[in-house]
Amino acid sequence: MEDRIEKRTAEIAVIGLGYIGLPTAIMFANAGFKVIGYEIRKEVVEKINSGEAHIVEPEINELLQRAVGNGRLRATSNPKEIRDKDVYIICVQTPLKEDTTPNLEYLENAVRTVAGVMKKGSLVIIESTVPPLTTVKMAKLIEEITGFKPGEDFYMVHAPERVMPGRIFKELVYNSRIFGGITPESAELAEKLYRSFVKGQTFKTSSTVSEVVKLMENTFRDVNIALANEFAYLAHQYGIDVFEAIELANTHPRVRIHLPGIGVGGHCLPKDPHLLVWPARDDFGLIRLAREINDGMPLLAKDLLFEALRIANMPPQEAIVAVLGLAYKGDSDDTRNSPALAFIEEIKDDVAEVRTYDPFVGGTHGSLEDALEGADAVVIATDHTEFRSLDWKELGRLMRTRILVDGRHIVEKPPKGFIFKGIGRGEY
Ligand SMILES: NC(=O)c1ccc[n+]([C@@H]2O[C@H](COP(=O)([O-])OP(=O)(O)OC[C@H]3O[C@@H](n4cnc5c(N)ncnc54)[C@H](O)[C@@H]3O)[C@@H](O)[C@H]2O)c1
């Protein structure tokens, strides 16, 4: 196998062609491997095979066309086509259930599919973010199905993905990577494989350490954002601008406060802290509380909006509210766990009309001007670049009442003639 990896003749199957799986498949294909992507959504398979990506990401279409065009990448929904591959890379979603416990159904189904077609000596890699101990459990599941002994008859690794949407193709190459093997040989093989395109540092460890590392990284960010959000609440009570305070505090050589906002979204940050604490015996107050604080931020945005409506003498039930941005982060089309959607859910029964405009996702209105025509309030819920340089004087002319609520700190100076509120920007 080592030899086949070095000569790039090892055949790779990538399971799940979403935000992570498709770019990963493209990278291996363009590094010279023959790659087949296995995906249960048939419409995604068709699109990919026609050279068109189903996700928005810089450079993705040209890189995909190169991979598909030279015959190194193909997608399929037929599990027979991924039989006897050398490497299986599992990139399926690992969401939460309603009760915030992990939903490992997609992962288990993917592992069962792989177990049904793999051969002795295959290398199975889980890139999905998973609760601690999952890789070892999945290796046992493969053993139950195939009779192959983990570490002897097949290799298994957790290789967590750290990329950020919008920078995926750069970060896939330059980020450092961790390879957590169920045996040292497994980690060694995976490291060799990814070295075909990774230029960042690489580290080898056990699969459980690797699982915990990935979850700690996102929990660190979530807890720190929660602290910044709590600072934002305090700033409202003291009537100060939290962003000015954070900038000054961050001049301290050992302080790096994160930025507050309307909430934390995406497939990863809202769920990973739950995955980290779920299999543990004890309760972990700080991590859970941070989640609650971040989940509560759309409510703060609602309070700010309603306070602005009160100042404008506009009864909420008569107000037309235009929400700018549906994606959870700027310049992305990803709406998973988006705080913009949570905010809309919070206000929709209390106002006359909610309009939405998002240049990447779509929305109720196809243009910003249409969304603002006759509106009473604008709420910025996503930091898309397009929203940073808007001419509020001009846009204000379209509106019935001029209220602007900035949930993302992208309006530097409150525009003249508007009732302005912003998360962390002074009094309620
Ligand atoms: N999106 C990110 O920025 C990011 C970053 C780091 C880590 N991760 C982790 O990577 C994993 C994948 O995330 P994603 O954003 O790519 O998810 P995604 O939902 O975009 O993609 C998952 C894909 O897998 C497919 N799928 C589900 N079950 C399948 C099965 N049994 N067989 C074949 N295909 C199947 C789905 O149809 C979907 O297309 C998650 O665990 C996530 O936490 C994501």
CSV table of C-alpha atoms and ligand atoms in Angstrom, one decimal:
chain,number,residue,atom,x,y,z
A,1,MET,CA,0.0,0.0,0.0
A,2,GLU,CA,2.8,2.4,0.9
A,3,ASP,CA,4.3,1.9,-2.5
A,4,ARG,CA,0.9,2.5,-4.2
A,5,ILE,CA,0.5,5.7,-2.3
A,6,GLU,CA,4.0,6.9,-3.2
A,7,LYS,CA,3.4,6.1,-6.9
A,8,ARG,CA,-0.1,7.6,-6.7
A,9,THR,CA,-1.6,4.4,-8.1
A,10,ALA,CA,-3.7,3.8,-4.9
A,11,GLU,CA,-7.4,4.1,-5.7
A,12,ILE,CA,-9.4,6.4,-3.5
A,13,ALA,CA,-13.1,6.5,-2.7
A,14,VAL,CA,-14.4,9.6,-0.9
A,15,ILE,CA,-17.7,9.0,0.8
A,16,GLY,CA,-20.0,12.1,1.0
A,17,LEU,CA,-19.4,14.9,-1.4
A,18,GLY,CA,-20.4,18.0,0.6
A,19,TYR,CA,-18.4,21.0,1.7
A,20,ILE,CA,-15.5,18.8,2.8
A,21,GLY,CA,-15.7,15.7,0.7
A,22,LEU,CA,-15.9,17.4,-2.7
A,23,PRO,CA,-12.8,19.6,-2.2
A,24,THR,CA,-10.9,16.7,-0.7
A,25,ALA,CA,-11.8,14.4,-3.7
A,26,ILE,CA,-10.7,17.2,-6.0
A,27,MET,CA,-7.4,17.7,-4.2
A,28,PHE,CA,-6.5,14.0,-4.4
A,29,ALA,CA,-7.6,13.7,-8.1
A,30,ASN,CA,-5.5,16.8,-9.0
A,31,ALA,CA,-2.6,15.3,-7.0
A,32,GLY,CA,-2.6,12.4,-9.5
A,33,PHE,CA,-4.8,9.7,-7.8
A,34,LYS,CA,-7.8,8.0,-9.3
A,35,VAL,CA,-10.7,9.1,-7.2
A,36,ILE,CA,-14.3,8.0,-7.1
A,37,GLY,CA,-16.8,10.0,-5.0
A,38,TYR,CA,-19.7,8.1,-3.5
A,39,GLU,CA,-22.7,10.3,-2.7
A,40,ILE,CA,-26.3,9.4,-1.8
A,41,ARG,CA,-27.8,12.5,-3.3
A,42,LYS,CA,-28.2,11.7,-7.0
A,43,GLU,CA,-28.6,15.3,-8.1
A,44,VAL,CA,-25.2,16.1,-6.6
A,45,VAL,CA,-23.6,13.2,-8.4
A,46,GLU,CA,-25.0,14.4,-11.7
A,47,LYS,CA,-23.9,18.0,-11.2
A,48,ILE,CA,-20.3,16.9,-10.2
A,49,ASN,CA,-20.0,14.6,-13.2
A,50,SER,CA,-21.0,17.5,-15.5
A,51,GLY,CA,-18.1,19.5,-14.0
A,52,GLU,CA,-20.3,21.8,-11.9
A,53,ALA,CA,-19.9,22.1,-8.1
A,54,HIS,CA,-23.1,22.2,-6.0
A,55,ILE,CA,-21.4,24.4,-3.3
A,56,VAL,CA,-20.0,27.9,-3.5
A,57,GLU,CA,-16.3,28.1,-2.9
A,58,PRO,CA,-13.6,30.1,-4.7
A,59,GLU,CA,-11.8,28.2,-7.5
A,60,ILE,CA,-14.0,25.1,-7.1
A,61,ASN,CA,-15.4,24.9,-10.6
A,62,GLU,CA,-12.1,25.2,-12.4
A,63,LEU,CA,-10.4,22.7,-10.1
A,64,LEU,CA,-13.4,20.3,-10.4
A,65,GLN,CA,-13.4,20.6,-14.2
A,66,ARG,CA,-9.7,19.8,-14.3
A,67,ALA,CA,-10.2,16.7,-12.2
A,68,VAL,CA,-13.3,15.5,-14.0
A,69,GLY,CA,-11.9,16.5,-17.4
A,70,ASN,CA,-8.7,14.4,-17.1
A,71,GLY,CA,-10.7,11.4,-15.9
A,72,ARG,CA,-9.3,11.3,-12.4
A,73,LEU,CA,-12.6,12.1,-10.6
A,74,ARG,CA,-16.0,10.7,-11.0
A,75,ALA,CA,-19.0,10.6,-8.8
A,76,THR,CA,-21.5,7.7,-8.2
A,77,SER,CA,-24.4,6.7,-6.1
A,78,ASN,CA,-23.8,3.0,-6.8
A,79,PRO,CA,-21.9,1.3,-3.9
A,80,LYS,CA,-20.7,-1.5,-6.3
A,81,GLU,CA,-18.5,1.1,-8.0
A,82,ILE,CA,-16.4,1.7,-4.8
A,83,ARG,CA,-15.6,-2.0,-4.3
A,84,ASP,CA,-12.0,-3.0,-3.4
A,85,LYS,CA,-10.6,0.5,-3.2
A,86,ASP,CA,-7.3,1.0,-1.4
A,87,VAL,CA,-8.5,4.0,0.5
A,88,TYR,CA,-11.9,5.2,1.8
A,89,ILE,CA,-12.2,8.7,3.1
A,90,ILE,CA,-15.5,9.3,5.0
A,91,CYS,CA,-16.7,12.9,4.9
A,92,VAL,CA,-20.4,12.7,5.8
A,93,GLN,CA,-22.2,15.1,8.1
A,94,THR,CA,-22.3,14.5,11.9
A,95,PRO,CA,-25.1,16.7,13.1
A,96,LEU,CA,-26.9,16.8,16.4
A,97,LYS,CA,-30.4,15.4,17.2
A,98,GLU,CA,-33.1,17.8,18.6
A,99,ASP,CA,-31.9,17.0,22.1
A,100,THR,CA,-28.3,18.0,21.2
A,101,THR,CA,-27.0,14.4,21.4
A,102,PRO,CA,-24.9,13.4,18.3
A,103,ASN,CA,-26.7,11.9,15.3
A,104,LEU,CA,-24.2,9.4,14.1
A,105,GLU,CA,-26.7,7.8,11.7
A,106,TYR,CA,-25.0,9.2,8.5
A,107,LEU,CA,-21.5,8.1,9.7
A,108,GLU,CA,-22.7,4.6,10.7
A,109,ASN,CA,-24.4,4.2,7.3
A,110,ALA,CA,-21.3,5.3,5.5
A,111,VAL,CA,-19.1,2.9,7.6
A,112,ARG,CA,-21.5,0.0,6.8
A,113,THR,CA,-21.3,0.9,3.1
A,114,VAL,CA,-17.5,0.9,3.2
A,115,ALA,CA,-17.5,-2.4,5.2
A,116,GLY,CA,-19.6,-4.0,2.5
A,117,VAL,CA,-17.2,-3.2,-0.3
A,118,MET,CA,-13.7,-2.8,1.2
A,119,LYS,CA,-10.9,-5.4,0.9
A,120,LYS,CA,-8.3,-6.7,3.3
A,121,GLY,CA,-5.5,-4.1,3.6
A,122,SER,CA,-7.8,-1.0,2.9
A,123,LEU,CA,-7.1,2.2,4.7
A,124,VAL,CA,-10.3,3.8,6.1
A,125,ILE,CA,-10.1,7.4,7.1
A,126,ILE,CA,-12.8,9.4,8.9
A,127,GLU,CA,-12.5,13.1,8.2
A,128,SER,CA,-15.9,13.9,9.8
A,129,THR,CA,-15.8,15.5,13.2
A,130,VAL,CA,-16.9,12.8,15.7
A,131,PRO,CA,-17.4,12.3,19.5
A,132,PRO,CA,-14.3,10.9,21.3
A,133,LEU,CA,-13.8,7.1,20.9
A,134,THR,CA,-16.0,7.0,17.7
A,135,THR,CA,-13.1,5.9,15.4
A,136,VAL,CA,-12.4,2.9,17.6
A,137,LYS,CA,-16.1,2.0,17.7
A,138,MET,CA,-16.4,2.3,13.9
A,139,ALA,CA,-13.3,0.0,13.5
A,140,LYS,CA,-15.2,-2.6,15.7
A,141,LEU,CA,-18.3,-2.1,13.5
A,142,ILE,CA,-16.2,-2.9,10.4
A,143,GLU,CA,-14.8,-6.0,12.2
A,144,GLU,CA,-18.3,-7.2,13.1
A,145,ILE,CA,-19.4,-6.9,9.4
A,146,THR,CA,-16.3,-8.1,7.6
A,147,GLY,CA,-14.5,-10.2,10.2
A,148,PHE,CA,-11.3,-8.2,9.4
A,149,LYS,CA,-9.1,-7.4,12.5
A,150,PRO,CA,-8.6,-3.6,13.0
A,151,GLY,CA,-5.0,-2.7,12.7
A,152,GLU,CA,-4.1,-6.1,11.3
A,153,ASP,CA,-6.4,-6.6,8.3
A,154,PHE,CA,-7.2,-3.0,7.7
A,155,TYR,CA,-5.9,0.4,8.7
A,156,MET,CA,-8.1,3.1,10.3
A,157,VAL,CA,-7.5,6.8,11.0
A,158,HIS,CA,-9.3,9.9,12.2
A,159,ALA,CA,-8.0,12.8,10.1
A,160,PRO,CA,-10.0,15.9,11.1
A,161,GLU,CA,-10.6,18.7,8.7
A,162,ARG,CA,-9.8,22.2,9.8
A,163,VAL,CA,-10.6,24.3,6.8
A,164,MET,CA,-12.8,27.4,6.7
A,165,PRO,CA,-15.4,27.7,4.0
A,166,GLY,CA,-14.3,30.5,1.6
A,167,ARG,CA,-10.6,29.5,2.0
A,168,ILE,CA,-10.9,25.7,1.6
A,169,PHE,CA,-8.5,25.2,-1.3
A,170,LYS,CA,-5.8,27.3,0.3
A,171,GLU,CA,-6.3,25.8,3.8
A,172,LEU,CA,-6.4,22.2,2.5
A,173,VAL,CA,-2.8,22.7,1.3
A,174,TYR,CA,-1.3,25.0,4.0
A,175,ASN,CA,-3.1,24.1,7.2
A,176,SER,CA,-1.3,21.6,9.5
A,177,ARG,CA,-3.0,18.2,9.8
A,178,ILE,CA,-3.4,15.6,12.5
A,179,PHE,CA,-3.6,11.9,11.7
A,180,GLY,CA,-5.0,9.8,14.6
A,181,GLY,CA,-4.4,6.1,13.9
A,182,ILE,CA,-5.9,3.1,15.7
A,183,THR,CA,-2.3,1.9,15.2
A,184,PRO,CA,0.9,3.9,14.5
A,185,GLU,CA,1.1,2.2,11.1
A,186,SER,CA,-2.4,3.5,10.2
A,187,ALA,CA,-1.4,7.1,11.1
A,188,GLU,CA,1.8,6.7,9.1
A,189,LEU,CA,0.0,5.6,5.9
A,190,ALA,CA,-2.5,8.4,6.1
A,191,GLU,CA,0.2,11.0,6.6
A,192,LYS,CA,2.0,9.7,3.5
A,193,LEU,CA,-1.2,9.9,1.5
A,194,TYR,CA,-2.1,13.5,2.5
A,195,ARG,CA,1.5,14.6,1.9
A,196,SER,CA,0.6,14.3,-1.8
A,197,PHE,CA,-0.9,17.8,-1.5
A,198,VAL,CA,-0.5,19.1,2.1
A,199,LYS,CA,2.3,21.6,2.6
A,200,GLY,CA,1.5,22.4,6.2
A,201,GLN,CA,3.0,20.5,9.2
A,202,THR,CA,1.7,17.0,9.9
A,203,PHE,CA,1.4,15.2,13.2
A,204,LYS,CA,0.6,11.6,14.1
A,205,THR,CA,-1.3,10.5,17.2
A,206,SER,CA,-4.0,8.1,18.4
A,207,SER,CA,-7.5,8.4,17.0
A,208,THR,CA,-9.0,9.4,20.3
A,209,VAL,CA,-6.5,12.2,20.8
A,210,SER,CA,-7.2,13.4,17.3
A,211,GLU,CA,-10.9,13.4,17.9
A,212,VAL,CA,-10.5,15.4,21.1
A,213,VAL,CA,-8.1,17.9,19.5
A,214,LYS,CA,-10.6,18.7,16.7
A,215,LEU,CA,-13.4,19.2,19.2
A,216,MET,CA,-11.2,21.3,21.6
A,217,GLU,CA,-10.4,23.7,18.8
A,218,ASN,CA,-14.0,24.5,18.0
A,219,THR,CA,-15.0,24.5,21.7
A,220,PHE,CA,-12.2,27.0,22.4
A,221,ARG,CA,-13.6,29.3,19.7
A,222,ASP,CA,-17.2,28.8,20.8
A,223,VAL,CA,-16.4,29.6,24.5
A,224,ASN,CA,-14.3,32.6,23.6
A,225,ILE,CA,-17.1,34.0,21.3
A,226,ALA,CA,-19.5,33.4,24.2
A,227,LEU,CA,-17.2,35.5,26.5
A,228,ALA,CA,-17.1,38.3,23.9
A,229,ASN,CA,-20.9,38.1,23.6
A,230,GLU,CA,-21.3,38.4,27.4
A,231,PHE,CA,-19.0,41.4,27.2
A,232,ALA,CA,-21.4,42.8,24.5
A,233,TYR,CA,-24.3,42.4,26.9
A,234,LEU,CA,-22.3,44.2,29.6
A,235,ALA,CA,-21.4,47.0,27.2
A,236,HIS,CA,-25.1,47.7,26.6
A,237,GLN,CA,-25.7,48.1,30.3
A,238,TYR,CA,-22.7,50.5,30.7
A,239,GLY,CA,-23.6,52.4,27.5
A,240,ILE,CA,-20.2,51.8,25.9
A,241,ASP,CA,-19.1,50.4,22.5
A,242,VAL,CA,-17.7,46.9,23.2
A,243,PHE,CA,-15.7,46.9,20.0
A,244,GLU,CA,-13.7,49.9,21.2
A,245,ALA,CA,-13.2,48.2,24.6
A,246,ILE,CA,-12.1,44.9,22.9
A,247,GLU,CA,-9.6,46.7,20.6
A,248,LEU,CA,-8.0,48.4,23.6
A,249,ALA,CA,-8.0,45.3,25.8
A,250,ASN,CA,-6.3,43.4,22.9
A,251,THR,CA,-3.4,45.8,23.1
A,252,HIS,CA,-2.4,43.8,26.2
A,253,PRO,CA,0.3,41.3,25.1
A,254,ARG,CA,-1.5,38.3,26.4
A,255,VAL,CA,-5.2,39.1,25.7
A,256,ARG,CA,-7.0,38.2,22.5
A,257,ILE,CA,-10.7,38.7,22.9
A,258,HIS,CA,-12.9,37.4,20.1
A,259,LEU,CA,-15.7,39.4,18.4
A,260,PRO,CA,-19.3,39.4,19.5
A,261,GLY,CA,-22.2,39.2,17.1
A,262,ILE,CA,-25.8,38.0,16.3
A,263,GLY,CA,-24.8,34.4,16.9
A,264,VAL,CA,-22.6,31.4,16.0
A,265,GLY,CA,-23.7,29.2,13.1
A,266,GLY,CA,-22.4,26.7,10.5
A,267,HIS,CA,-22.2,23.0,10.6
A,268,CYS,CA,-19.4,22.9,13.1
A,269,LEU,CA,-19.2,25.4,16.0
A,270,PRO,CA,-22.7,25.0,17.3
A,271,LYS,CA,-22.4,21.2,17.5
A,272,ASP,CA,-18.8,20.4,18.2
A,273,PRO,CA,-18.9,21.4,21.9
A,274,HIS,CA,-21.8,19.1,22.3
A,275,LEU,CA,-19.9,16.2,20.7
A,276,LEU,CA,-17.0,16.9,23.0
A,277,VAL,CA,-18.9,16.5,26.3
A,278,TRP,CA,-21.5,14.0,25.2
A,279,PRO,CA,-19.7,10.7,25.8
A,280,ALA,CA,-18.2,12.0,29.1
A,281,ARG,CA,-19.6,11.1,32.5
A,282,ASP,CA,-19.5,14.5,34.2
A,283,ASP,CA,-21.4,17.7,33.4
A,284,PHE,CA,-19.3,20.4,31.8
A,285,GLY,CA,-20.9,23.7,32.9
A,286,LEU,CA,-18.7,26.2,31.1
A,287,ILE,CA,-18.9,24.5,27.7
A,288,ARG,CA,-22.7,24.1,27.9
A,289,LEU,CA,-23.2,27.7,29.2
A,290,ALA,CA,-21.2,29.1,26.3
A,291,ARG,CA,-23.5,27.3,23.9
A,292,GLU,CA,-26.5,28.8,25.6
A,293,ILE,CA,-25.1,32.3,25.5
A,294,ASN,CA,-24.3,32.1,21.8
A,295,ASP,CA,-27.7,30.5,21.0
A,296,GLY,CA,-29.3,33.5,22.8
A,297,MET,CA,-27.7,36.2,20.7
A,298,PRO,CA,-30.5,36.4,18.1
A,299,LEU,CA,-32.8,37.4,21.0
A,300,LEU,CA,-30.5,40.3,21.8
A,301,ALA,CA,-30.8,41.4,18.2
A,302,LYS,CA,-34.6,41.2,18.6
A,303,ASP,CA,-34.5,43.3,21.7
A,304,LEU,CA,-32.4,46.0,19.9
A,305,LEU,CA,-34.8,45.9,16.9
A,306,PHE,CA,-37.9,46.3,19.1
A,307,GLU,CA,-36.3,49.1,21.1
A,308,ALA,CA,-35.6,50.9,17.9
A,309,LEU,CA,-39.2,50.4,16.8
A,310,ARG,CA,-40.4,51.8,20.1
A,311,ILE,CA,-38.2,54.9,19.7
A,312,ALA,CA,-39.7,55.3,16.2
A,313,ASN,CA,-43.2,54.9,17.5
A,314,MET,CA,-43.8,52.0,15.1
A,315,PRO,CA,-45.9,49.2,16.5
A,316,PRO,CA,-44.0,45.9,15.8
A,317,GLN,CA,-47.1,44.3,14.3
A,318,GLU,CA,-47.1,47.0,11.6
A,319,ALA,CA,-43.4,46.9,10.9
A,320,ILE,CA,-41.8,45.6,7.7
A,321,VAL,CA,-38.4,44.2,8.5
A,322,ALA,CA,-35.7,43.5,5.9
A,323,VAL,CA,-33.0,41.0,7.0
A,324,LEU,CA,-29.8,41.3,5.1
A,325,GLY,CA,-28.0,38.0,5.0
A,326,LEU,CA,-29.2,34.5,5.6
A,327,ALA,CA,-25.8,32.6,5.5
A,328,TYR,CA,-24.1,32.0,8.8
A,329,LYS,CA,-20.9,33.7,7.6
A,330,GLY,CA,-19.8,36.3,5.1
A,331,ASP,CA,-19.5,35.6,1.4
A,332,SER,CA,-20.8,32.0,1.9
A,333,ASP,CA,-24.1,30.3,0.8
A,334,ASP,CA,-24.1,28.1,3.9
A,335,THR,CA,-27.2,28.6,6.0
A,336,ARG,CA,-26.7,25.7,8.4
A,337,ASN,CA,-27.6,26.7,12.0
A,338,SER,CA,-27.5,30.3,10.8
A,339,PRO,CA,-28.3,32.8,13.5
A,340,ALA,CA,-30.0,34.9,10.7
A,341,LEU,CA,-32.6,32.1,10.5
A,342,ALA,CA,-32.9,31.9,14.3
A,343,PHE,CA,-33.4,35.6,14.3
A,344,ILE,CA,-36.2,35.5,11.7
A,345,GLU,CA,-37.8,32.7,13.7
A,346,GLU,CA,-37.8,34.9,16.8
A,347,ILE,CA,-39.4,37.9,15.1
A,348,LYS,CA,-41.7,36.5,12.4
A,349,ASP,CA,-44.9,36.2,14.5
A,350,ASP,CA,-44.4,39.7,16.0
A,351,VAL,CA,-44.0,41.9,13.0
A,352,ALA,CA,-46.1,42.5,9.9
A,353,GLU,CA,-43.6,41.2,7.3
A,354,VAL,CA,-40.1,39.8,7.2
A,355,ARG,CA,-38.2,40.3,3.9
A,356,THR,CA,-34.8,38.7,3.2
A,357,TYR,CA,-32.0,39.5,0.8
A,358,ASP,CA,-28.8,37.4,0.5
A,359,PRO,CA,-26.6,37.7,-2.6
A,360,PHE,CA,-25.3,34.1,-2.1
A,361,VAL,CA,-28.4,32.3,-0.8
A,362,GLY,CA,-31.3,34.2,-2.4
A,363,GLY,CA,-34.2,35.3,-0.2
A,364,THR,CA,-37.7,36.7,-0.6
A,365,HIS,CA,-36.3,39.6,-2.6
A,366,GLY,CA,-33.8,39.4,-5.5
A,367,SER,CA,-32.3,42.8,-5.0
A,368,LEU,CA,-31.4,44.9,-2.0
A,369,GLU,CA,-33.4,47.9,-3.2
A,370,ASP,CA,-36.5,45.8,-3.6
A,371,ALA,CA,-36.1,44.4,-0.1
A,372,LEU,CA,-35.7,47.9,1.4
A,373,GLU,CA,-38.5,49.6,-0.6
A,374,GLY,CA,-41.1,50.7,2.0
A,375,ALA,CA,-39.4,48.8,4.8
A,376,ASP,CA,-39.2,50.1,8.4
A,377,ALA,CA,-36.1,48.4,9.6
A,378,VAL,CA,-33.0,46.8,8.2
A,379,VAL,CA,-31.2,44.1,10.2
A,380,ILE,CA,-27.7,43.0,9.1
A,381,ALA,CA,-27.4,39.4,10.0
A,382,THR,CA,-24.4,38.3,7.8
A,383,ASP,CA,-21.1,40.1,7.2
A,384,HIS,CA,-21.1,39.7,3.4
A,385,THR,CA,-18.6,42.1,1.8
A,386,GLU,CA,-21.4,43.6,-0.3
A,387,PHE,CA,-23.0,44.9,2.9
A,388,ARG,CA,-19.9,46.7,4.0
A,389,SER,CA,-19.9,49.6,1.6
A,390,LEU,CA,-23.6,50.4,1.2
A,391,ASP,CA,-24.8,53.9,0.7
A,392,TRP,CA,-27.2,54.3,3.6
A,393,LYS,CA,-28.1,57.8,2.6
A,394,GLU,CA,-29.5,56.5,-0.7
A,395,LEU,CA,-31.0,53.3,0.7
A,396,GLY,CA,-32.6,55.3,3.5
A,397,ARG,CA,-34.7,57.2,0.8
A,398,LEU,CA,-36.4,53.9,-0.1
A,399,MET,CA,-37.5,53.1,3.4
A,400,ARG,CA,-40.7,54.1,5.2
A,401,THR,CA,-38.9,54.3,8.6
A,402,ARG,CA,-35.2,54.4,8.9
A,403,ILE,CA,-34.0,51.9,11.5
A,404,LEU,CA,-30.7,50.0,11.1
A,405,VAL,CA,-29.7,47.2,13.4
A,406,ASP,CA,-26.2,45.9,12.9
A,407,GLY,CA,-25.7,42.4,14.2
A,408,ARG,CA,-22.3,42.0,12.7
A,409,HIS,CA,-20.4,45.2,13.4
A,410,ILE,CA,-20.0,46.1,9.7
A,411,VAL,CA,-21.4,49.6,9.8
A,412,GLU,CA,-18.6,51.8,11.2
A,413,LYS,CA,-20.5,55.0,11.9
A,414,PRO,CA,-24.2,55.1,12.5
A,415,PRO,CA,-25.6,56.7,9.3
A,416,LYS,CA,-27.3,60.1,9.6
A,417,GLY,CA,-31.1,60.1,9.8
A,418,PHE,CA,-31.3,56.5,11.1
A,419,ILE,CA,-32.2,55.1,14.4
A,420,PHE,CA,-29.2,52.9,14.8
A,421,LYS,CA,-28.6,49.9,17.1
A,422,GLY,CA,-25.9,47.4,17.0
A,423,ILE,CA,-24.9,44.4,19.1
A,424,GLY,CA,-22.3,45.6,21.6
A,425,ARG,CA,-22.7,49.2,20.4
A,426,GLY,CA,-23.8,51.1,23.5
A,427,GLU,CA,-27.2,51.5,25.1
A,428,TYR,CA,-30.3,49.4,24.3
B,1,LIG,N1,-18.1,22.4,6.5
B,1,LIG,C1,-17.0,22.7,7.2
B,1,LIG,O1,-16.6,23.8,7.2
B,1,LIG,C2,-16.3,21.7,8.1
B,1,LIG,C3,-15.0,22.0,8.6
B,1,LIG,C4,-14.4,21.0,9.3
B,1,LIG,C5,-15.0,19.8,9.6
B,1,LIG,N2,-16.2,19.5,9.1
B,1,LIG,C6,-16.8,18.2,9.4
B,1,LIG,O2,-16.8,17.5,8.2
B,1,LIG,C7,-17.9,16.6,8.1
B,1,LIG,C8,-18.7,16.9,6.8
B,1,LIG,O3,-19.2,18.2,6.8
B,1,LIG,P1,-19.7,18.9,5.5
B,1,LIG,O4,-19.9,20.3,5.8
B,1,LIG,O5,-18.9,18.5,4.3
B,1,LIG,O6,-21.2,18.2,5.4
B,1,LIG,P2,-22.1,18.2,4.1
B,1,LIG,O7,-23.5,18.0,4.7
B,1,LIG,O8,-21.9,19.4,3.3
B,1,LIG,O9,-21.7,16.9,3.3
B,1,LIG,C9,-22.0,15.6,3.7
B,1,LIG,C10,-22.4,14.8,2.4
B,1,LIG,O10,-22.4,13.4,2.7
B,1,LIG,C11,-23.5,12.9,2.0
B,1,LIG,N3,-23.9,11.6,2.7
B,1,LIG,C12,-24.5,11.4,3.9
B,1,LIG,N4,-24.6,10.1,4.2
B,1,LIG,C13,-23.9,9.5,3.2
B,1,LIG,C14,-23.7,8.1,3.0
B,1,LIG,N5,-24.1,7.2,3.9
B,1,LIG,N6,-23.0,7.8,1.9
B,1,LIG,C15,-22.6,8.7,1.0
B,1,LIG,N7,-22.9,10.0,1.1
B,1,LIG,C16,-23.5,10.4,2.3
B,1,LIG,C17,-24.6,13.9,2.1
B,1,LIG,O11,-25.6,13.8,1.1
B,1,LIG,C18,-23.7,15.2,1.9
B,1,LIG,O12,-23.6,15.5,0.5
B,1,LIG,C19,-18.7,16.9,9.4
B,1,LIG,O13,-18.4,16.0,10.3
B,1,LIG,C20,-18.2,18.3,9.8
B,1,LIG,O14,-18.4,18.5,11.1
B,1,LIG,C21,-16.9,20.4,8.3
